Amino acid sequence: MNGLEINILAFAIPLFTGLIGLEYILSRRMGKDVHQFADSATNVGVGLSERLFDLYTSSLFFYVFTFIYTHFRIFTFEAGFWTFILLFLLTDFVWYWYHRLAHEINLFWGVHVVHHQSEEFNYTVSTRITVFQAIVRGGFWSVLPLAGFPPDMITVLLLVHGAYPFFTHTRLVGKLGWLEYILVTPSHHRVHHASNELYLDKNYGDVLIIWDKLFGTYQEETEEPVYGLTKPLKSYSFLWQHFHFLLEIGQSVRKTSGWWNKVKVVFGPPSAFDPTVRGELEEIFLSRQPEVVVSRRMRFYIIAQLAITSAVLFFLILFDTYWPSSILTGAGAFILLSLINIGAILEKKTWVLYLEYARVSVIILTAYGLTGNQWLLVGLNLASIVFLFLSNFLRKQYVQWVYS
């Protein structure tokens, strides 16, 4: 009898959740306020969305790596200790240039900027990775199979290499003596995430700090960092966080005359970007609400949503080879709507109740797809009619319950 096949990568979710909780507890005991609830909640939400899309795209990346290795590799490296060391050095070198270009080219910054939006610096910030960033990064990783490293080795190395930066996103660890000369430490990475003039565009390394020292982008932490973008985003919207800079690029291209000037907008540096564009787009897409006070009930509700979403994603990944497409689609839609919903609650959007109804509808439709029970559709239609007639009353009750 064959054993149950599971994907052990699912355990990264409870592992990193536990480490985030541990950092929070230690920070309270040390008297350091490094977590702000709304900020941390949206950070985790961004990270969960990336893990969700990774479920659908990871096999595609492996296929691409295998195709490149099979048909286009320049050399052939046999698996072994020294090959692994060489692969690690090349991976870290490629990361440095991917990361540096992600700060120097507008198109790449548009998919990386999400990682820098938080005005705090803690373990939750490390989870702010988007699927768009993963796609761009995958393009850079394609150098590895092209060089001749086996895709299986690359996959293992990228898992290890990708886990290390989690531990550099913290304010609780000071300088680490002689390790500061070799590794990227929390001190180095605090500099990278800071918006201080002294710290801008510094310390791009992932594991080794030597690349920054070689290429002139190293900066020691000498003053207290101020975290976040030079122009803070001031929004918890899941969608706005992901797309605002790409929209800014589009708006700038539209306003710019001459095809060469338009190309420079897309591939030029963020420092040369028109700073008025975001304000124009905020007028169109953002309705400013008064600062929402996070009540105990709202905090509990958002934590519950994150917990349920994390649990659903955990089991999706754990048994990824067993789920039918209806479950993958329905559960994926539920997770995505839930993450958008958290930002909408924090900003007290008027349409948040409709999003809640959409989440319930997805659950019912997914159950119908699995069972074919017509009564589920009948119930959904009846609920839609009731919702239509009582929407104003339900909205008032919802707002009172969540925000009181």
CSV table of C-alpha atoms in Angstrom, one decimal:
chain,number,residue,atom,x,y,z
A,1,MET,CA,0.0,0.0,0.0
A,2,ASN,CA,1.4,3.3,-1.1
A,3,GLY,CA,1.8,6.0,1.6
A,4,LEU,CA,0.1,9.4,1.5
A,5,GLU,CA,2.2,11.8,-0.5
A,6,ILE,CA,2.5,15.3,1.1
A,7,ASN,CA,4.3,18.5,0.2
A,8,ILE,CA,6.5,19.3,3.2
A,9,LEU,CA,6.8,22.9,2.0
A,10,ALA,CA,3.4,23.5,3.5
A,11,PHE,CA,5.0,23.4,6.9
A,12,ALA,CA,6.8,26.6,6.1
A,13,ILE,CA,3.5,28.4,6.9
A,14,PRO,CA,3.2,27.3,10.6
A,15,LEU,CA,7.0,27.5,11.0
A,16,PHE,CA,7.3,31.1,9.9
A,17,THR,CA,4.1,32.0,11.7
A,18,GLY,CA,5.6,30.6,14.9
A,19,LEU,CA,8.8,32.6,14.4
A,20,ILE,CA,6.8,35.8,13.8
A,21,GLY,CA,4.9,35.1,17.0
A,22,LEU,CA,8.2,34.5,18.8
A,23,GLU,CA,9.6,37.8,17.6
A,24,TYR,CA,6.5,39.6,18.7
A,25,ILE,CA,6.7,38.1,22.2
A,26,LEU,CA,10.4,38.9,22.5
A,27,SER,CA,9.9,42.4,21.3
A,28,ARG,CA,7.3,43.0,24.0
A,29,ARG,CA,9.6,41.6,26.7
A,30,MET,CA,12.5,43.8,25.4
A,31,GLY,CA,10.2,46.9,25.5
A,32,LYS,CA,10.6,47.4,21.7
A,33,ASP,CA,7.5,48.3,19.6
A,34,VAL,CA,8.3,46.7,16.3
A,35,HIS,CA,4.9,45.5,15.3
A,36,GLN,CA,2.0,47.6,14.2
A,37,PHE,CA,-1.2,45.5,13.8
A,38,ALA,CA,-2.6,46.8,10.5
A,39,ASP,CA,0.9,46.9,9.0
A,40,SER,CA,1.8,43.3,10.1
A,41,ALA,CA,-1.6,42.0,9.0
A,42,THR,CA,-1.2,43.3,5.5
A,43,ASN,CA,2.4,42.1,5.3
A,44,VAL,CA,1.3,38.6,6.1
A,45,GLY,CA,-1.6,38.9,3.5
A,46,VAL,CA,0.8,39.8,0.7
A,47,GLY,CA,3.0,36.8,1.7
A,48,LEU,CA,0.1,34.4,1.7
A,49,SER,CA,-0.9,35.5,-1.8
A,50,GLU,CA,2.6,34.8,-3.1
A,51,ARG,CA,2.5,31.3,-1.6
A,52,LEU,CA,-0.9,30.8,-3.2
A,53,PHE,CA,0.3,31.7,-6.7
A,54,ASP,CA,3.5,29.7,-6.1
A,55,LEU,CA,1.2,26.6,-5.8
A,56,TYR,CA,0.2,27.2,-9.4
A,57,THR,CA,3.5,28.4,-10.9
A,58,SER,CA,6.3,26.4,-9.2
A,59,SER,CA,6.0,23.5,-11.6
A,60,LEU,CA,6.1,25.9,-14.5
A,61,PHE,CA,9.4,27.3,-13.3
A,62,PHE,CA,10.9,23.8,-12.9
A,63,TYR,CA,9.7,23.0,-16.5
A,64,VAL,CA,11.4,26.1,-17.8
A,65,PHE,CA,14.6,25.3,-15.9
A,66,THR,CA,14.6,21.7,-17.2
A,67,PHE,CA,14.0,22.9,-20.8
A,68,ILE,CA,16.8,25.3,-20.7
A,69,TYR,CA,19.2,22.8,-19.1
A,70,THR,CA,18.3,20.1,-21.6
A,71,HIS,CA,18.5,22.2,-24.8
A,72,PHE,CA,20.7,25.2,-24.1
A,73,ARG,CA,23.2,24.5,-21.2
A,74,ILE,CA,26.7,25.8,-21.9
A,75,PHE,CA,28.5,23.4,-19.5
A,76,THR,CA,27.5,20.3,-17.6
A,77,PHE,CA,28.1,20.3,-13.8
A,78,GLU,CA,27.8,17.0,-12.0
A,79,ALA,CA,26.1,17.0,-8.6
A,80,GLY,CA,28.6,17.2,-5.8
A,81,PHE,CA,29.8,19.3,-2.9
A,82,TRP,CA,32.0,21.7,-4.9
A,83,THR,CA,29.3,22.1,-7.5
A,84,PHE,CA,26.9,23.0,-4.8
A,85,ILE,CA,29.3,25.6,-3.5
A,86,LEU,CA,29.8,27.1,-7.0
A,87,LEU,CA,26.0,27.1,-7.5
A,88,PHE,CA,25.6,28.9,-4.2
A,89,LEU,CA,28.1,31.6,-5.2
A,90,LEU,CA,26.5,32.1,-8.6
A,91,THR,CA,23.0,32.2,-7.2
A,92,ASP,CA,24.0,34.8,-4.6
A,93,PHE,CA,25.8,36.8,-7.4
A,94,VAL,CA,22.7,36.7,-9.7
A,95,TRP,CA,20.5,37.7,-6.7
A,96,TYR,CA,22.7,40.8,-6.1
A,97,TRP,CA,22.2,42.0,-9.7
A,98,TYR,CA,18.5,41.0,-9.9
A,99,HIS,CA,18.0,43.0,-6.6
A,100,ARG,CA,20.0,46.0,-7.7
A,101,LEU,CA,18.3,46.2,-11.1
A,102,ALA,CA,14.9,45.9,-9.2
A,103,HIS,CA,15.8,49.2,-7.6
A,104,GLU,CA,17.3,50.9,-10.7
A,105,ILE,CA,14.7,50.0,-13.4
A,106,ASN,CA,11.1,51.3,-13.1
A,107,LEU,CA,9.5,48.1,-14.6
A,108,PHE,CA,11.3,45.9,-12.1
A,109,TRP,CA,10.8,48.3,-9.2
A,110,GLY,CA,7.1,48.1,-10.0
A,111,VAL,CA,7.1,44.5,-8.9
A,112,HIS,CA,9.6,44.9,-6.1
A,113,VAL,CA,8.3,48.0,-4.5
A,114,VAL,CA,5.7,46.1,-2.5
A,115,HIS,CA,8.5,44.6,-0.4
A,116,HIS,CA,9.5,48.1,0.7
A,117,GLN,CA,6.1,49.7,1.5
A,118,SER,CA,6.0,48.7,5.2
A,119,GLU,CA,7.1,51.4,7.6
A,120,GLU,CA,8.0,48.8,10.2
A,121,PHE,CA,10.8,46.3,10.0
A,122,ASN,CA,10.1,42.8,11.4
A,123,TYR,CA,9.7,39.2,10.3
A,124,THR,CA,6.3,39.9,8.7
A,125,VAL,CA,8.1,42.3,6.2
A,126,SER,CA,10.1,39.4,4.9
A,127,THR,CA,6.8,37.9,3.6
A,128,ARG,CA,6.0,40.9,1.4
A,129,ILE,CA,6.9,39.1,-1.8
A,130,THR,CA,4.6,39.2,-4.8
A,131,VAL,CA,4.0,36.7,-7.6
A,132,PHE,CA,5.2,39.4,-10.1
A,133,GLN,CA,8.5,39.6,-8.3
A,134,ALA,CA,8.8,35.8,-8.3
A,135,ILE,CA,8.3,35.8,-12.1
A,136,VAL,CA,10.9,38.4,-12.7
A,137,ARG,CA,13.3,36.7,-10.3
A,138,GLY,CA,12.6,33.4,-12.1
A,139,GLY,CA,13.9,35.0,-15.3
A,140,PHE,CA,17.2,35.8,-13.6
A,141,TRP,CA,17.4,32.3,-12.1
A,142,SER,CA,17.3,31.0,-15.7
A,143,VAL,CA,21.0,31.8,-15.9
A,144,LEU,CA,21.6,28.8,-13.6
A,145,PRO,CA,20.4,26.0,-15.8
A,146,LEU,CA,21.9,27.9,-18.8
A,147,ALA,CA,25.3,27.7,-17.1
A,148,GLY,CA,24.8,23.9,-16.7
A,149,PHE,CA,23.5,23.3,-13.2
A,150,PRO,CA,20.9,20.5,-12.8
A,151,PRO,CA,17.4,21.8,-12.1
A,152,ASP,CA,17.1,19.5,-9.1
A,153,MET,CA,20.1,21.1,-7.5
A,154,ILE,CA,18.9,24.6,-8.4
A,155,THR,CA,15.5,23.9,-6.7
A,156,VAL,CA,17.1,22.7,-3.4
A,157,LEU,CA,19.6,25.6,-3.4
A,158,LEU,CA,16.9,28.2,-4.1
A,159,LEU,CA,14.8,26.9,-1.1
A,160,VAL,CA,17.8,27.3,1.2
A,161,HIS,CA,18.8,30.6,-0.3
A,162,GLY,CA,15.3,31.9,-0.1
A,163,ALA,CA,14.9,31.0,3.6
A,164,TYR,CA,17.9,32.9,4.8
A,165,PRO,CA,16.6,36.5,4.2
A,166,PHE,CA,13.6,35.9,6.6
A,167,PHE,CA,16.0,36.1,9.5
A,168,THR,CA,17.6,39.4,8.4
A,169,HIS,CA,14.3,41.3,8.7
A,170,THR,CA,14.4,42.2,12.3
A,171,ARG,CA,15.2,45.1,14.7
A,172,LEU,CA,15.8,42.8,17.6
A,173,VAL,CA,19.3,41.6,16.6
A,174,GLY,CA,22.2,44.0,16.7
A,175,LYS,CA,25.5,43.9,14.9
A,176,LEU,CA,27.1,40.4,14.8
A,177,GLY,CA,30.8,41.1,15.1
A,178,TRP,CA,33.1,39.4,12.5
A,179,LEU,CA,30.0,38.0,10.6
A,180,GLU,CA,29.3,41.6,9.5
A,181,TYR,CA,32.3,41.3,7.1
A,182,ILE,CA,31.0,38.2,5.4
A,183,LEU,CA,27.2,37.7,5.7
A,184,VAL,CA,24.2,40.0,5.1
A,185,THR,CA,23.1,40.6,8.7
A,186,PRO,CA,20.0,42.2,10.1
A,187,SER,CA,22.0,45.4,10.5
A,188,HIS,CA,22.9,45.4,6.8
A,189,HIS,CA,19.4,44.7,5.8
A,190,ARG,CA,17.9,47.4,8.0
A,191,VAL,CA,20.0,49.9,6.0
A,192,HIS,CA,18.6,48.5,2.8
A,193,HIS,CA,15.0,49.0,3.9
A,194,ALA,CA,15.6,52.5,5.2
A,195,SER,CA,14.5,55.7,3.4
A,196,ASN,CA,17.3,57.8,5.0
A,197,GLU,CA,19.2,59.7,2.4
A,198,LEU,CA,22.4,58.0,3.5
A,199,TYR,CA,21.0,54.6,3.1
A,200,LEU,CA,19.2,54.8,-0.2
A,201,ASP,CA,20.1,52.1,-2.8
A,202,LYS,CA,22.5,50.3,-0.5
A,203,ASN,CA,23.2,46.7,0.6
A,204,TYR,CA,21.5,44.6,-2.1
A,205,GLY,CA,23.1,41.3,-1.1
A,206,ASP,CA,21.0,38.3,0.0
A,207,VAL,CA,23.4,36.0,1.9
A,208,LEU,CA,26.9,37.4,1.3
A,209,ILE,CA,27.7,41.1,1.8
A,210,ILE,CA,30.9,40.8,-0.3
A,211,TRP,CA,29.0,41.7,-3.6
A,212,ASP,CA,28.0,45.1,-2.1
A,213,LYS,CA,31.6,45.7,-1.1
A,214,LEU,CA,32.9,44.7,-4.5
A,215,PHE,CA,30.5,46.8,-6.5
A,216,GLY,CA,30.4,50.0,-4.3
A,217,THR,CA,26.9,49.7,-2.8
A,218,TYR,CA,27.8,48.8,0.8
A,219,GLN,CA,26.8,51.0,3.7
A,220,GLU,CA,27.2,50.4,7.4
A,221,GLU,CA,24.4,51.1,9.8
A,222,THR,CA,25.5,54.3,11.5
A,223,GLU,CA,22.2,56.1,12.2
A,224,GLU,CA,18.7,55.0,13.2
A,225,PRO,CA,16.9,53.8,10.1
A,226,VAL,CA,13.5,55.2,9.0
A,227,TYR,CA,11.6,52.5,7.2
A,228,GLY,CA,9.4,52.5,4.1
A,229,LEU,CA,9.3,54.4,0.8
A,230,THR,CA,10.6,57.9,0.4
A,231,LYS,CA,7.0,58.8,-0.4
A,232,PRO,CA,4.9,56.6,2.0
A,233,LEU,CA,2.0,54.7,0.4
A,234,LYS,CA,-0.4,55.3,3.3
A,235,SER,CA,-2.8,52.6,2.2
A,236,TYR,CA,-3.7,49.1,3.3
A,237,SER,CA,-5.4,48.2,0.1
A,238,PHE,CA,-4.2,44.8,-1.1
A,239,LEU,CA,-4.8,45.8,-4.8
A,240,TRP,CA,-3.3,49.3,-4.5
A,241,GLN,CA,-0.2,48.0,-2.8
A,242,HIS,CA,0.4,45.5,-5.7
A,243,PHE,CA,-0.5,47.7,-8.7
A,244,HIS,CA,0.1,51.4,-7.8
A,245,PHE,CA,3.5,51.8,-9.3
A,246,LEU,CA,2.7,49.8,-12.4
A,247,LEU,CA,-0.3,52.2,-12.9
A,248,GLU,CA,2.1,55.1,-12.3
A,249,ILE,CA,4.3,53.8,-15.1
A,250,GLY,CA,1.3,53.5,-17.4
A,251,GLN,CA,0.1,57.0,-16.5
A,252,SER,CA,3.6,58.5,-17.1
A,253,VAL,CA,3.9,56.7,-20.4
A,254,ARG,CA,0.6,58.1,-21.5
A,255,LYS,CA,1.6,61.7,-20.5
A,256,THR,CA,5.1,61.5,-22.1
A,257,SER,CA,5.6,62.4,-25.8
A,258,GLY,CA,8.0,60.6,-28.0
A,259,TRP,CA,8.5,56.8,-28.2
A,260,TRP,CA,12.1,57.0,-26.9
A,261,ASN,CA,11.0,59.0,-23.9
A,262,LYS,CA,8.2,56.5,-23.2
A,263,VAL,CA,10.8,53.7,-23.2
A,264,LYS,CA,12.9,55.6,-20.7
A,265,VAL,CA,9.9,55.9,-18.4
A,266,VAL,CA,9.6,52.1,-18.4
A,267,PHE,CA,13.2,51.3,-18.1
A,268,GLY,CA,14.6,54.4,-16.4
A,269,PRO,CA,15.4,54.8,-12.7
A,270,PRO,CA,12.7,55.5,-10.1
A,271,SER,CA,14.6,58.5,-9.0
A,272,ALA,CA,13.8,60.2,-12.3
A,273,PHE,CA,10.1,59.5,-12.0
A,274,ASP,CA,7.5,62.2,-12.0
A,275,PRO,CA,6.4,62.5,-8.3
A,276,THR,CA,3.0,64.1,-9.2
A,277,VAL,CA,1.7,61.0,-11.0
A,278,ARG,CA,0.8,59.0,-7.8
A,279,GLY,CA,-1.3,61.9,-6.5
A,280,GLU,CA,-3.2,62.0,-9.8
A,281,LEU,CA,-3.9,58.3,-9.6
A,282,GLU,CA,-4.8,58.4,-5.9
A,283,GLU,CA,-7.5,60.9,-6.8
A,284,ILE,CA,-8.9,58.4,-9.2
A,285,PHE,CA,-8.6,55.1,-7.4
A,286,LEU,CA,-8.4,55.9,-3.7
A,287,SER,CA,-11.2,57.2,-1.6
A,288,ARG,CA,-9.6,58.5,1.6
A,289,GLN,CA,-11.3,57.4,4.8
A,290,PRO,CA,-10.6,58.8,8.3
A,291,GLU,CA,-8.0,56.7,10.1
A,292,VAL,CA,-9.8,53.6,11.4
A,293,VAL,CA,-9.2,52.7,15.0
A,294,VAL,CA,-8.5,49.0,15.3
A,295,SER,CA,-10.9,47.8,17.9
A,296,ARG,CA,-10.5,44.5,19.8
A,297,ARG,CA,-13.3,43.0,17.8
A,298,MET,CA,-11.8,44.1,14.5
A,299,ARG,CA,-8.4,42.8,15.5
A,300,PHE,CA,-10.0,39.4,16.4
A,301,TYR,CA,-11.9,39.2,13.1
A,302,ILE,CA,-8.8,40.0,11.0
A,303,ILE,CA,-6.7,37.5,12.9
A,304,ALA,CA,-9.4,34.9,12.4
A,305,GLN,CA,-9.5,35.6,8.7
A,306,LEU,CA,-5.7,35.3,8.4
A,307,ALA,CA,-5.8,32.1,10.5
A,308,ILE,CA,-8.5,30.5,8.3
A,309,THR,CA,-6.8,31.7,5.1
A,310,SER,CA,-3.5,30.3,6.3
A,311,ALA,CA,-5.1,27.0,7.2
A,312,VAL,CA,-6.8,26.6,3.8
A,313,LEU,CA,-3.5,27.4,2.1
A,314,PHE,CA,-1.6,25.0,4.3
A,315,PHE,CA,-3.8,22.1,3.3
A,316,LEU,CA,-3.9,23.1,-0.3
A,317,ILE,CA,-0.1,22.9,-0.4
A,318,LEU,CA,0.2,19.9,1.8
A,319,PHE,CA,-2.0,17.7,-0.4
A,320,ASP,CA,-1.4,19.6,-3.7
A,321,THR,CA,-1.3,16.5,-5.9
A,322,TYR,CA,-4.7,15.3,-4.7
A,323,TRP,CA,-7.0,18.3,-5.1
A,324,PRO,CA,-9.4,18.5,-8.1
A,325,SER,CA,-9.3,21.7,-10.2
A,326,SER,CA,-12.6,22.8,-8.7
A,327,ILE,CA,-11.1,22.9,-5.2
A,328,LEU,CA,-7.9,24.6,-6.4
A,329,THR,CA,-9.9,27.3,-8.2
A,330,GLY,CA,-12.5,27.8,-5.4
A,331,ALA,CA,-10.1,27.8,-2.5
A,332,GLY,CA,-7.7,30.0,-4.4
A,333,ALA,CA,-10.5,32.5,-5.1
A,334,PHE,CA,-11.6,32.4,-1.4
A,335,ILE,CA,-8.0,33.1,-0.2
A,336,LEU,CA,-7.6,36.0,-2.6
A,337,LEU,CA,-10.9,37.6,-1.8
A,338,SER,CA,-10.1,37.2,2.0
A,339,LEU,CA,-6.8,39.0,1.6
A,340,ILE,CA,-8.4,41.8,-0.4
A,341,ASN,CA,-11.1,41.9,2.3
A,342,ILE,CA,-8.6,42.5,5.1
A,343,GLY,CA,-7.3,45.6,3.5
A,344,ALA,CA,-10.8,46.8,2.8
A,345,ILE,CA,-11.8,46.3,6.5
A,346,LEU,CA,-8.8,48.3,7.6
A,347,GLU,CA,-9.7,51.2,5.3
A,348,LYS,CA,-13.5,50.9,6.0
A,349,LYS,CA,-14.4,50.6,2.4
A,350,THR,CA,-18.1,50.9,1.6
A,351,TRP,CA,-18.1,47.8,-0.6
A,352,VAL,CA,-16.6,45.5,2.0
A,353,LEU,CA,-19.9,43.8,2.7
A,354,TYR,CA,-20.2,42.8,-1.0
A,355,LEU,CA,-16.8,41.2,-0.7
A,356,GLU,CA,-17.9,39.2,2.3
A,357,TYR,CA,-20.9,38.0,0.3
A,358,ALA,CA,-18.6,37.1,-2.6
A,359,ARG,CA,-16.5,35.0,-0.2
A,360,VAL,CA,-19.6,33.1,1.0
A,361,SER,CA,-20.7,32.6,-2.7
A,362,VAL,CA,-17.3,31.1,-3.6
A,363,ILE,CA,-17.6,28.6,-0.8
A,364,ILE,CA,-21.1,27.5,-1.9
A,365,LEU,CA,-20.2,27.3,-5.6
A,366,THR,CA,-17.1,25.3,-4.8
A,367,ALA,CA,-19.3,22.9,-2.7
A,368,TYR,CA,-21.7,22.7,-5.7
A,369,GLY,CA,-18.8,21.9,-8.1
A,370,LEU,CA,-17.8,19.0,-5.8
A,371,THR,CA,-21.2,17.6,-5.0
A,372,GLY,CA,-23.5,18.7,-7.9
A,373,ASN,CA,-26.2,19.3,-5.3
A,374,GLN,CA,-28.7,21.6,-7.0
A,375,TRP,CA,-30.1,22.8,-3.6
A,376,LEU,CA,-26.8,24.7,-3.1
A,377,LEU,CA,-27.6,26.8,-6.1
A,378,VAL,CA,-31.2,27.3,-5.0
A,379,GLY,CA,-29.9,28.5,-1.6
A,380,LEU,CA,-27.4,30.8,-3.2
A,381,ASN,CA,-30.1,32.4,-5.4
A,382,LEU,CA,-32.4,32.9,-2.4
A,383,ALA,CA,-29.6,34.4,-0.4
A,384,SER,CA,-28.8,36.7,-3.3
A,385,ILE,CA,-32.4,38.0,-3.3
A,386,VAL,CA,-32.5,38.5,0.4
A,387,PHE,CA,-29.1,40.3,0.3
A,388,LEU,CA,-30.3,42.5,-2.5
A,389,PHE,CA,-33.3,43.7,-0.6
A,390,LEU,CA,-31.7,43.9,2.8
A,391,SER,CA,-28.2,45.2,1.8
A,392,ASN,CA,-28.5,48.6,3.5
A,393,PHE,CA,-29.7,47.0,6.8
A,394,LEU,CA,-27.0,44.3,6.6
A,395,ARG,CA,-24.3,46.9,5.9
A,396,LYS,CA,-25.3,48.9,9.0
A,397,GLN,CA,-25.2,45.8,11.1
A,398,TYR,CA,-21.9,44.7,9.7
A,399,VAL,CA,-20.2,48.1,10.3
A,400,GLN,CA,-21.6,48.2,13.8
A,401,TRP,CA,-20.3,44.7,14.6
A,402,VAL,CA,-16.8,45.1,13.1
A,403,TYR,CA,-16.0,48.6,14.0
A,404,SER,CA,-17.7,49.1,17.4
